[in-house]
PDB file of C-alpha atoms in Angstrom:
ATOM      1  CA  UNK B 902      -6.912  14.859  38.046  1.00 80.00           C
ATOM      2  CA  UNK B 903      -7.849  12.354  35.516  1.00 87.00           C
ATOM      3  CA  UNK B 904      -5.642   9.550  34.379  1.00 88.00           C
ATOM      4  CA  UNK B 905      -4.928  10.958  30.867  1.00 90.00           C
ATOM      5  CA  UNK B 906      -3.580  14.222  32.089  1.00 90.00           C
ATOM      6  CA  UNK B 907      -1.383  12.190  34.765  1.00 91.00           C
ATOM      7  CA  UNK B 908      -0.254  10.256  31.708  1.00 91.00           C
ATOM      8  CA  UNK B 909       0.646  13.366  29.562  1.00 91.00           C
ATOM      9  CA  UNK B 910       2.484  14.892  32.535  1.00 91.00           C
ATOM     10  CA  UNK B 911       4.400  11.651  33.123  1.00 93.00           C
ATOM     11  CA  UNK B 912       5.170  11.694  29.327  1.00 92.00           C
ATOM     12  CA  UNK B 913       6.180  15.174  29.252  1.00 92.00           C
ATOM     13  CA  UNK B 914       8.715  14.822  32.077  1.00 93.00           C
ATOM     14  CA  UNK B 915      10.099  11.650  30.487  1.00 92.00           C
ATOM     15  CA  UNK B 916      10.529  13.485  27.233  1.00 92.00           C
ATOM     16  CA  UNK B 917      12.194  16.518  28.865  1.00 91.00           C
ATOM     17  CA  UNK B 918      14.625  13.856  30.803  1.00 90.00           C
ATOM     18  CA  UNK B 919      15.468  12.283  27.530  1.00 86.00           C
ATOM     19  CA  UNK B 920      16.134  15.480  25.851  1.00 85.00           C
ATOM     20  CA  UNK B 921      18.458  16.577  28.690  1.00 82.00           C
ATOM     21  CA  UNK B 922      20.400  13.321  28.725  1.00 81.00           C
ATOM     22  CA  UNK B 923      20.750  13.298  24.916  1.00 75.00           C
ATOM     23  CA  UNK B 924      22.177  16.928  24.655  1.00 73.00           C
ATOM     24  CA  UNK B 925      23.879  17.317  27.952  1.00 73.00           C
ATOM     25  CA  UNK B 926      24.856  13.878  29.308  1.00 70.00           C
ATOM     26  CA  UNK B 927      27.306  13.138  26.600  1.00 65.00           C
ATOM     27  CA  UNK B 928      29.985  10.715  27.898  1.00 69.00           C
ATOM     28  CA  UNK B 929      33.469  11.181  26.687  1.00 71.00           C
ATOM     29  CA  UNK B 930      35.547   8.337  25.710  1.00 79.00           C
ATOM     30  CA  UNK B 931      39.083   8.382  27.094  1.00 85.00           C
ATOM     31  CA  UNK B 932      41.720   6.060  25.579  1.00 89.00           C
ATOM     32  CA  UNK B 933      45.006   5.329  27.028  1.00 91.00           C
ATOM     33  CA  UNK B 934      47.635   5.348  24.385  1.00 90.00           C
ATOM     34  CA  UNK B 935      51.162   3.624  24.470  1.00 89.00           C
ATOM     35  CA  UNK B 936      52.515   4.526  21.291  1.00 92.00           C
ATOM     36  CA  UNK B 937      49.843   4.924  18.476  1.00 95.00           C
ATOM     37  CA  UNK B 938      46.131   5.742  18.159  1.00 95.00           C
ATOM     38  CA  UNK B 939      43.646   5.922  15.328  1.00 97.00           C
ATOM     39  CA  UNK B 940      41.367   8.810  15.587  1.00 96.00           C
ATOM     40  CA  UNK B 941      38.455   8.666  13.310  1.00 96.00           C
ATOM     41  CA  UNK B 942      37.180  11.956  12.128  1.00 96.00           C
ATOM     42  CA  UNK B 943      33.452  11.636  11.269  1.00 95.00           C
ATOM     43  CA  UNK B 944      31.174  14.195  12.750  1.00 91.00           C
ATOM     44  CA  UNK B 945      33.811  14.728  15.528  1.00 91.00           C
ATOM     45  CA  UNK B 946      36.768  12.541  16.832  1.00 94.00           C
ATOM     46  CA  UNK B 947      36.798   9.082  18.007  1.00 93.00           C
ATOM     47  CA  UNK B 948      37.923   8.770  20.477  1.00 94.00           C
ATOM     48  CA  UNK B 949      37.536  12.277  21.536  1.00 93.00           C
ATOM     49  CA  UNK B 950      40.026  12.130  24.506  1.00 94.00           C
ATOM     50  CA  UNK B 951      43.197  10.169  24.727  1.00 95.00           C
ATOM     51  CA  UNK B 952      45.638   9.835  27.749  1.00 96.00           C
ATOM     52  CA  UNK B 953      49.526   9.587  27.088  1.00 95.00           C
ATOM     53  CA  UNK B 954      52.426   9.589  29.270  1.00 95.00           C
ATOM     54  CA  UNK B 955      54.768  12.723  29.294  1.00 94.00           C
ATOM     55  CA  UNK B 956      57.886  12.608  27.358  1.00 93.00           C
ATOM     56  CA  UNK B 957      56.631   9.589  25.246  1.00 92.00           C
ATOM     57  CA  UNK B 958      56.224  10.181  21.476  1.00 94.00           C
ATOM     58  CA  UNK B 959      53.021   9.072  20.257  1.00 95.00           C
ATOM     59  CA  UNK B 960      51.753   8.842  16.749  1.00 96.00           C
ATOM     60  CA  UNK B 961      48.132  10.151  16.085  1.00 96.00           C
ATOM     61  CA  UNK B 962      46.613   8.555  13.009  1.00 97.00           C
ATOM     62  CA  UNK B 963      43.643  10.792  11.984  1.00 97.00           C
ATOM     63  CA  UNK B 964      41.384   8.788   9.480  1.00 97.00           C
ATOM     64  CA  UNK B 965      39.085  11.395   8.010  1.00 97.00           C
ATOM     65  CA  UNK B 966      35.725  10.037   6.848  1.00 97.00           C
ATOM     66  CA  UNK B 967      33.603  13.056   6.916  1.00 94.00           C
ATOM     67  CA  UNK B 968      33.535  15.186   3.775  1.00 94.00           C
ATOM     68  CA  UNK B 969      32.762  18.556   5.430  1.00 92.00           C
ATOM     69  CA  UNK B 970      35.153  21.263   5.015  1.00 92.00           C
ATOM     70  CA  UNK B 971      35.128  21.805   8.692  1.00 90.00           C
ATOM     71  CA  UNK B 972      36.996  18.551   9.618  1.00 94.00           C
ATOM     72  CA  UNK B 973      39.480  18.890   6.816  1.00 95.00           C
ATOM     73  CA  UNK B 974      41.954  20.437   9.143  1.00 96.00           C
ATOM     74  CA  UNK B 975      43.177  19.467  12.546  1.00 96.00           C
ATOM     75  CA  UNK B 976      44.892  21.948  14.850  1.00 96.00           C
ATOM     76  CA  UNK B 977      46.693  21.163  17.953  1.00 94.00           C
ATOM     77  CA  UNK B 978      47.715  24.876  19.058  1.00 93.00           C
ATOM     78  CA  UNK B 979      49.641  24.418  22.131  1.00 91.00           C
ATOM     79  CA  UNK B 980      51.770  21.635  20.378  1.00 88.00           C
ATOM     80  CA  UNK B 981      52.200  23.779  17.259  1.00 90.00           C
ATOM     81  CA  UNK B 982      50.529  21.401  14.825  1.00 93.00           C
ATOM     82  CA  UNK B 983      48.212  22.262  12.015  1.00 95.00           C
ATOM     83  CA  UNK B 984      47.544  19.770   9.363  1.00 96.00           C
ATOM     84  CA  UNK B 985      45.341  18.975   6.462  1.00 97.00           C
ATOM     85  CA  UNK B 986      43.351  15.671   6.591  1.00 97.00           C
ATOM     86  CA  UNK B 987      42.944  14.106   3.222  1.00 96.00           C
ATOM     87  CA  UNK B 988      39.475  12.447   2.908  1.00 96.00           C
ATOM     88  CA  UNK B 989      39.396   8.547   3.499  1.00 96.00           C
ATOM     89  CA  UNK B 990      43.031   8.708   4.290  1.00 96.00           C
ATOM     90  CA  UNK B 991      44.966   8.404   7.351  1.00 97.00           C
ATOM     91  CA  UNK B 992      47.159  11.214   8.277  1.00 96.00           C
ATOM     92  CA  UNK B 993      49.900  10.703  10.936  1.00 97.00           C
ATOM     93  CA  UNK B 994      50.955  13.164  13.359  1.00 96.00           C
ATOM     94  CA  UNK B 995      53.687  12.405  15.831  1.00 95.00           C
ATOM     95  CA  UNK B 996      53.724  14.235  19.259  1.00 94.00           C
ATOM     96  CA  UNK B 997      55.908  14.346  22.121  1.00 92.00           C
ATOM     97  CA  UNK B 998      54.221  16.163  25.154  1.00 86.00           C
ATOM     98  CA  UNK B 999      57.037  17.455  27.517  1.00 90.00           C
ATOM     99  CA  UNK B1000      54.703  18.648  30.286  1.00 92.00           C
ATOM    100  CA  UNK B1001      51.696  17.317  32.160  1.00 95.00           C
ATOM    101  CA  UNK B1002      48.246  18.716  31.517  1.00 94.00           C
ATOM    102  CA  UNK B1003      45.366  18.865  28.870  1.00 94.00           C
ATOM    103  CA  UNK B1004      45.927  19.843  25.530  1.00 94.00           C
ATOM    104  CA  UNK B1005      43.022  20.574  23.128  1.00 95.00           C
ATOM    105  CA  UNK B1006      42.774  19.760  19.405  1.00 95.00           C
ATOM    106  CA  UNK B1007      39.994  20.961  17.155  1.00 95.00           C
ATOM    107  CA  UNK B1008      39.066  21.150  13.654  1.00 95.00           C
ATOM    108  CA  UNK B1009      40.101  24.288  11.685  1.00 91.00           C
ATOM    109  CA  UNK B1010      36.822  26.049  12.320  1.00 92.00           C
ATOM    110  CA  UNK B1011      37.219  25.239  15.951  1.00 92.00           C
ATOM    111  CA  UNK B1012      33.758  23.582  16.046  1.00 92.00           C
ATOM    112  CA  UNK B1013      34.787  19.988  16.798  1.00 93.00           C
ATOM    113  CA  UNK B1014      37.132  19.269  19.758  1.00 94.00           C
ATOM    114  CA  UNK B1015      39.067  16.517  21.333  1.00 95.00           C
ATOM    115  CA  UNK B1016      41.842  16.391  23.933  1.00 94.00           C
ATOM    116  CA  UNK B1017      45.140  14.961  24.849  1.00 95.00           C
ATOM    117  CA  UNK B1018      45.619  14.377  28.660  1.00 95.00           C
ATOM    118  CA  UNK B1019      49.292  13.967  29.261  1.00 94.00           C
ATOM    119  CA  UNK B1020      50.122  12.338  32.696  1.00 95.00           C
ATOM    120  CA  UNK B1021      53.279  11.331  34.577  1.00 92.00           C
TER     121      UNK B1021
END
């Protein structure tokens, strides 16, 4: 086997590993929240996961920077919240989770997701 074939093979394997890491190796940022958190809405949610304590009221401040219609609404179905997010404005949403667990939130079209992790 020639050197150029080995180099092409190694380059191909490296490209496959990079693609797998880029698309499937996405790391989730989890932020512990005491009383309020700003969630930036720009091609998704940042941070996309927060941890709060059960029974504590927390203010989620959604700052929408993305003009796409998909992200103009946020839905927290298990907490009974559906709210319009104005572009380049902060929309506060106060929540109090009374049970431990994971509660998803998403855009109005259910394409972008985040979650609230409620702990003791």
